[in-house]
Amino acid sequence: GAVVSQHPSWVICKSGTSVKIECRSLDFQATTMFWYRQFPKQSLMLMATSNEGSKATYEQGVEKDKFLINHASLTLSTLTVTSAHPEDSSFYICSARDRRRGASKATNEKLFFGSGTQLSVL
Amino acid sequence: GEDVEQSLFLSVREGDSSVINCTYTDSSSTYLYWYKQEPGAGLQLLTYIFSNMDMKQDQRLTVLLNKKDKHLSLRIADTQTGDSAIYFCAESLYNFNKFYFGSGTKLNVKP
């Protein structure tokens, strides 16, 4: 099956610093990647949709200047948490949609997830 | 956003069947999914069903969809301790641009 690699798995940083999280699709091209945030015992909250070669689309209430998303290639999207604060501590998960040409519609609509990044801001 | 709801907890004994339920509000859902999340890990796609289907079976997993009532369920036969995890249902809408998730059901399997 399709593999999405997310790095790092966990990171601890000081308040005020920036942290970059990478999301890579290893064996398929992902024109669209999604970034989610998950609080303990809660569901995934969609933060933004990242489209290759264009600006990300942010969900309402998500600060685009704080959560910078770059999708420079068909296999890589990055999320940078700028000037992190303790309230930014959370589990961040990326996902990618496999949109292979010629694949069945059902295949195209599968969403594959990275293993997540636990961010702790001190 | 769309409203996808699940009960928070389910506890079963090993060998029993587990049924996890999900309700959603948007009738324009095209695909509905079940994902499994183990502690500290991302989500693993378990199975999915197209909105014009009523049922899909995949080994120990059976998905039932009642589109009229907007109700989705996941049945796990012969539940094992390794099935203990959080299960999320999700829907994608007609334009496939967004996926909306339920709050997750924590399944606890007792030996």
mmCIF file of C-alpha atoms in Angstrom:
data_model
loop_
_atom_site.group_PDB
_atom_site.id
_atom_site.type_symbol
_atom_site.label_atom_id
_atom_site.label_comp_id
_atom_site.label_asym_id
_atom_site.label_seq_id
_atom_site.Cartn_x
_atom_site.Cartn_y
_atom_site.Cartn_z
ATOM 1 C CA GLY A 1 0.000 0.000 0.000
ATOM 2 C CA ALA A 2 0.911 3.646 -0.291
ATOM 3 C CA VAL A 3 3.334 4.985 2.301
ATOM 4 C CA VAL A 4 3.466 8.444 3.793
ATOM 5 C CA SER A 5 6.504 9.322 5.840
ATOM 6 C CA GLN A 6 6.287 12.077 8.445
ATOM 7 C CA HIS A 7 9.314 13.459 10.218
ATOM 8 C CA PRO A 8 10.138 14.047 12.999
ATOM 9 C CA SER A 9 8.042 11.713 15.150
ATOM 10 C CA TRP A 10 8.394 13.956 18.136
ATOM 11 C CA VAL A 11 10.023 17.264 18.878
ATOM 12 C CA ILE A 12 10.536 19.372 21.964
ATOM 13 C CA CYS A 13 11.312 23.027 21.500
ATOM 14 C CA LYS A 14 11.559 26.237 23.456
ATOM 15 C CA SER A 15 8.828 28.828 23.301
ATOM 16 C CA GLY A 16 9.462 31.330 20.504
ATOM 17 C CA THR A 17 11.336 28.992 18.206
ATOM 18 C CA SER A 18 10.089 27.576 14.892
ATOM 19 C CA VAL A 19 9.614 23.921 14.087
ATOM 20 C CA LYS A 20 9.384 22.316 10.653
ATOM 21 C CA ILE A 21 7.516 19.061 10.051
ATOM 22 C CA GLU A 22 7.952 17.151 6.804
ATOM 23 C CA CYS A 23 5.460 14.924 5.071
ATOM 24 C CA ARG A 24 6.582 12.775 2.150
ATOM 25 C CA SER A 25 4.695 10.398 -0.084
ATOM 26 C CA LEU A 26 7.213 7.637 -0.720
ATOM 27 C CA ASP A 27 5.743 5.617 -3.544
ATOM 28 C CA PHE A 28 3.160 7.851 -5.139
ATOM 29 C CA GLN A 29 2.641 11.408 -6.208
ATOM 30 C CA ALA A 30 0.364 13.476 -4.049
ATOM 31 C CA THR A 31 -0.989 16.592 -5.648
ATOM 32 C CA THR A 32 -2.925 17.255 -2.466
ATOM 33 C CA MET A 33 -1.808 16.836 1.113
ATOM 34 C CA PHE A 34 -3.712 17.662 4.265
ATOM 35 C CA TRP A 35 -2.515 18.765 7.661
ATOM 36 C CA TYR A 36 -4.449 17.850 10.783
ATOM 37 C CA ARG A 37 -4.073 18.642 14.432
ATOM 38 C CA GLN A 38 -5.234 16.259 17.111
ATOM 39 C CA PHE A 39 -5.752 17.119 20.738
ATOM 40 C CA PRO A 40 -5.770 14.343 23.336
ATOM 41 C CA LYS A 41 -8.890 12.174 23.124
ATOM 42 C CA GLN A 42 -10.283 14.317 20.334
ATOM 43 C CA SER A 43 -10.733 13.938 16.646
ATOM 44 C CA LEU A 44 -8.549 15.266 13.908
ATOM 45 C CA MET A 45 -9.071 18.881 13.108
ATOM 46 C CA LEU A 46 -8.310 19.798 9.529
ATOM 47 C CA MET A 47 -5.925 22.741 9.519
ATOM 48 C CA ALA A 48 -5.183 23.231 5.863
ATOM 49 C CA THR A 49 -5.148 21.694 2.441
ATOM 50 C CA SER A 50 -1.828 21.823 0.646
ATOM 51 C CA ASN A 51 -1.785 21.823 -3.130
ATOM 52 C CA GLU A 52 1.402 21.291 -5.089
ATOM 53 C CA GLY A 53 2.644 24.499 -6.662
ATOM 54 C CA SER A 54 0.037 26.759 -5.140
ATOM 55 C CA LYS A 55 -0.840 28.373 -1.857
ATOM 56 C CA ALA A 56 -2.378 26.289 0.869
ATOM 57 C CA THR A 57 -6.040 26.643 1.764
ATOM 58 C CA TYR A 58 -6.511 27.180 5.471
ATOM 59 C CA GLU A 59 -9.551 26.267 7.512
ATOM 60 C CA GLN A 60 -11.383 28.949 9.407
ATOM 61 C CA GLY A 61 -9.627 29.914 12.605
ATOM 62 C CA VAL A 62 -6.197 28.619 11.565
ATOM 63 C CA GLU A 63 -3.545 31.335 11.387
ATOM 64 C CA LYS A 64 -1.745 31.037 8.078
ATOM 65 C CA ASP A 65 1.148 33.212 9.252
ATOM 66 C CA LYS A 66 1.710 30.933 12.203
ATOM 67 C CA PHE A 67 1.353 27.623 10.400
ATOM 68 C CA LEU A 68 3.318 27.973 7.189
ATOM 69 C CA ILE A 69 2.719 25.291 4.603
ATOM 70 C CA ASN A 70 4.896 24.659 1.583
ATOM 71 C CA HIS A 71 4.141 22.027 -1.038
ATOM 72 C CA ALA A 72 7.047 22.459 -3.395
ATOM 73 C CA SER A 73 6.961 19.060 -5.056
ATOM 74 C CA LEU A 74 4.567 16.222 -5.752
ATOM 75 C CA THR A 75 6.017 14.193 -2.906
ATOM 76 C CA LEU A 76 6.780 16.705 -0.170
ATOM 77 C CA SER A 77 4.781 19.108 1.947
ATOM 78 C CA THR A 78 6.127 20.908 5.015
ATOM 79 C CA LEU A 79 4.389 22.532 7.956
ATOM 80 C CA THR A 80 6.352 25.128 9.892
ATOM 81 C CA VAL A 81 5.034 26.206 13.269
ATOM 82 C CA THR A 82 6.491 29.684 13.680
ATOM 83 C CA SER A 83 7.193 31.260 17.042
ATOM 84 C CA ALA A 84 5.787 28.244 18.822
ATOM 85 C CA HIS A 85 4.051 28.624 22.168
ATOM 86 C CA PRO A 86 2.945 26.024 24.711
ATOM 87 C CA GLU A 87 -0.607 26.126 23.393
ATOM 88 C CA ASP A 88 0.724 24.882 20.050
ATOM 89 C CA SER A 89 1.714 21.623 21.723
ATOM 90 C CA SER A 90 -0.269 18.934 19.978
ATOM 91 C CA PHE A 91 -0.128 15.897 17.720
ATOM 92 C CA TYR A 92 0.154 16.938 14.081
ATOM 93 C CA ILE A 93 -0.689 14.482 11.331
ATOM 94 C CA CYS A 94 -0.322 14.826 7.599
ATOM 95 C CA SER A 95 -2.142 12.873 4.963
ATOM 96 C CA ALA A 96 -1.840 12.552 1.223
ATOM 97 C CA ARG A 97 -4.251 11.563 -1.456
ATOM 98 C CA ASP A 98 -3.031 9.164 -4.112
ATOM 99 C CA ARG A 99 -4.238 10.526 -7.395
ATOM 100 C CA ARG A 100 -2.665 8.201 -9.876
ATOM 101 C CA ARG A 101 -3.709 8.574 -13.457
ATOM 102 C CA GLY A 102 -5.630 5.555 -14.662
ATOM 103 C CA ALA A 103 -6.295 4.286 -11.160
ATOM 104 C CA SER A 104 -9.831 3.450 -10.139
ATOM 105 C CA LYS A 105 -11.919 6.139 -8.630
ATOM 106 C CA ALA A 106 -11.914 4.306 -5.340
ATOM 107 C CA THR A 107 -8.126 4.290 -5.351
ATOM 108 C CA ASN A 108 -8.074 7.970 -6.048
ATOM 109 C CA GLU A 109 -10.173 8.632 -3.030
ATOM 110 C CA LYS A 110 -7.973 6.896 -0.527
ATOM 111 C CA LEU A 111 -6.259 9.055 2.012
ATOM 112 C CA PHE A 112 -3.001 7.834 3.525
ATOM 113 C CA PHE A 113 -1.632 9.183 6.763
ATOM 114 C CA GLY A 114 1.780 9.823 8.168
ATOM 115 C CA SER A 115 2.638 8.489 11.604
ATOM 116 C CA GLY A 116 2.259 11.900 13.199
ATOM 117 C CA THR A 117 4.476 14.359 15.031
ATOM 118 C CA GLN A 118 4.116 15.030 18.738
ATOM 119 C CA LEU A 119 5.131 18.638 19.345
ATOM 120 C CA SER A 120 5.859 19.794 22.867
ATOM 121 C CA VAL A 121 6.626 23.464 23.385
ATOM 122 C CA LEU A 122 8.258 24.311 26.706
ATOM 123 C CA GLY B 1 -17.932 21.943 8.930
ATOM 124 C CA GLU B 2 -19.733 18.642 8.674
ATOM 125 C CA ASP B 3 -20.898 16.785 11.758
ATOM 126 C CA VAL B 4 -19.685 13.218 12.144
ATOM 127 C CA GLU B 5 -20.453 11.593 15.477
ATOM 128 C CA GLN B 6 -19.307 8.464 17.235
ATOM 129 C CA SER B 7 -19.597 7.068 20.710
ATOM 130 C CA LEU B 8 -16.366 7.520 22.640
ATOM 131 C CA PHE B 9 -15.796 4.093 24.161
ATOM 132 C CA LEU B 10 -16.523 0.433 23.551
ATOM 133 C CA SER B 11 -15.355 -2.494 25.630
ATOM 134 C CA VAL B 12 -15.660 -6.116 24.514
ATOM 135 C CA ARG B 13 -14.208 -9.493 25.438
ATOM 136 C CA GLU B 14 -11.728 -11.239 23.200
ATOM 137 C CA GLY B 15 -13.542 -13.443 20.698
ATOM 138 C CA ASP B 16 -16.747 -11.417 20.761
ATOM 139 C CA SER B 17 -17.916 -9.187 17.926
ATOM 140 C CA SER B 18 -17.477 -5.433 18.157
ATOM 141 C CA VAL B 19 -19.820 -2.964 16.519
ATOM 142 C CA ILE B 20 -18.730 0.644 16.226
ATOM 143 C CA ASN B 21 -21.318 3.147 15.091
ATOM 144 C CA CYS B 22 -21.104 6.472 13.320
ATOM 145 C CA THR B 23 -23.632 9.035 12.165
ATOM 146 C CA TYR B 24 -23.092 11.834 9.711
ATOM 147 C CA THR B 25 -25.150 14.741 8.516
ATOM 148 C CA ASP B 26 -24.223 15.463 4.915
ATOM 149 C CA SER B 27 -26.205 13.475 2.379
ATOM 150 C CA SER B 28 -23.760 14.378 -0.378
ATOM 151 C CA SER B 29 -21.085 12.115 1.086
ATOM 152 C CA THR B 30 -19.516 10.019 -1.619
ATOM 153 C CA TYR B 31 -17.184 7.720 0.273
ATOM 154 C CA LEU B 32 -17.209 6.731 3.924
ATOM 155 C CA TYR B 33 -14.154 5.333 5.625
ATOM 156 C CA TRP B 34 -12.998 3.568 8.722
ATOM 157 C CA TYR B 35 -9.523 4.287 10.062
ATOM 158 C CA LYS B 36 -7.643 2.696 12.949
ATOM 159 C CA GLN B 37 -5.234 4.610 15.146
ATOM 160 C CA GLU B 38 -2.876 2.892 17.539
ATOM 161 C CA PRO B 39 -1.196 4.848 20.356
ATOM 162 C CA GLY B 40 1.258 7.456 19.106
ATOM 163 C CA ALA B 41 0.713 6.510 15.504
ATOM 164 C CA GLY B 42 -1.005 7.902 12.444
ATOM 165 C CA LEU B 43 -4.204 6.577 10.997
ATOM 166 C CA GLN B 44 -4.400 3.354 9.066
ATOM 167 C CA LEU B 45 -7.119 2.973 6.467
ATOM 168 C CA LEU B 46 -9.096 -0.162 7.296
ATOM 169 C CA THR B 47 -11.857 -0.101 4.761
ATOM 170 C CA TYR B 48 -14.173 2.201 2.874
ATOM 171 C CA ILE B 49 -17.558 2.063 1.221
ATOM 172 C CA PHE B 50 -19.051 3.970 -1.666
ATOM 173 C CA SER B 51 -22.244 5.783 -0.752
ATOM 174 C CA ASN B 52 -24.439 3.749 -3.119
ATOM 175 C CA MET B 53 -23.523 0.494 -1.381
ATOM 176 C CA ASP B 54 -25.285 -1.004 1.635
ATOM 177 C CA MET B 55 -22.654 -3.408 2.814
ATOM 178 C CA LYS B 56 -19.054 -4.314 2.319
ATOM 179 C CA GLN B 57 -17.242 -7.275 3.847
ATOM 180 C CA ASP B 58 -13.503 -7.628 4.102
ATOM 181 C CA GLN B 59 -12.314 -10.635 6.123
ATOM 182 C CA ARG B 60 -13.258 -9.917 9.762
ATOM 183 C CA LEU B 61 -14.619 -6.466 8.931
ATOM 184 C CA THR B 62 -18.171 -5.739 7.835
ATOM 185 C CA VAL B 63 -19.290 -2.228 6.989
ATOM 186 C CA LEU B 64 -22.984 -1.424 6.937
ATOM 187 C CA LEU B 65 -24.319 1.798 5.496
ATOM 188 C CA ASN B 66 -27.845 3.087 5.977
ATOM 189 C CA LYS B 67 -27.893 6.114 3.751
ATOM 190 C CA LYS B 68 -31.454 7.032 4.643
ATOM 191 C CA ASP B 69 -30.568 7.319 8.325
ATOM 192 C CA LYS B 70 -27.007 8.511 7.596
ATOM 193 C CA HIS B 71 -25.675 5.725 9.770
ATOM 194 C CA LEU B 72 -22.456 3.802 9.264
ATOM 195 C CA SER B 73 -21.218 0.882 11.313
ATOM 196 C CA LEU B 74 -18.112 -1.262 11.498
ATOM 197 C CA ARG B 75 -18.396 -4.804 12.779
ATOM 198 C CA ILE B 76 -15.248 -6.643 13.781
ATOM 199 C CA ALA B 77 -15.775 -10.373 14.096
ATOM 200 C CA ASP B 78 -13.758 -12.450 16.580
ATOM 201 C CA THR B 79 -12.233 -9.345 18.142
ATOM 202 C CA GLN B 80 -8.623 -9.766 19.266
ATOM 203 C CA THR B 81 -6.533 -7.829 21.787
ATOM 204 C CA GLY B 82 -4.568 -6.446 18.845
ATOM 205 C CA ASP B 83 -7.749 -4.735 17.691
ATOM 206 C CA SER B 84 -7.595 -2.408 20.698
ATOM 207 C CA ALA B 85 -7.218 1.070 19.225
ATOM 208 C CA ILE B 86 -9.191 4.169 18.367
ATOM 209 C CA TYR B 87 -11.435 3.834 15.340
ATOM 210 C CA PHE B 88 -12.405 6.875 13.304
ATOM 211 C CA CYS B 89 -15.122 7.096 10.730
ATOM 212 C CA ALA B 90 -14.723 9.713 8.047
ATOM 213 C CA GLU B 91 -16.596 10.997 5.046
ATOM 214 C CA SER B 92 -15.520 12.696 1.875
ATOM 215 C CA LEU B 93 -17.909 14.951 0.074
ATOM 216 C CA TYR B 94 -18.733 15.129 -3.613
ATOM 217 C CA ASN B 95 -15.723 17.271 -4.497
ATOM 218 C CA PHE B 96 -13.317 15.006 -2.580
ATOM 219 C CA ASN B 97 -11.421 18.002 -1.348
ATOM 220 C CA LYS B 98 -12.060 17.457 2.320
ATOM 221 C CA PHE B 99 -12.380 14.587 4.685
ATOM 222 C CA TYR B 100 -14.350 15.006 7.888
ATOM 223 C CA PHE B 101 -13.670 12.774 10.846
ATOM 224 C CA GLY B 102 -15.670 11.662 13.821
ATOM 225 C CA SER B 103 -14.265 12.006 17.312
ATOM 226 C CA GLY B 104 -13.096 8.405 17.373
ATOM 227 C CA THR B 105 -14.253 5.360 19.352
ATOM 228 C CA LYS B 106 -11.759 3.810 21.709
ATOM 229 C CA LEU B 107 -12.108 0.040 21.532
ATOM 230 C CA ASN B 108 -10.851 -1.877 24.525
ATOM 231 C CA VAL B 109 -10.585 -5.640 24.125
ATOM 232 C CA LYS B 110 -10.378 -7.601 27.357
ATOM 233 C CA PRO B 111 -8.552 -10.939 27.355
#
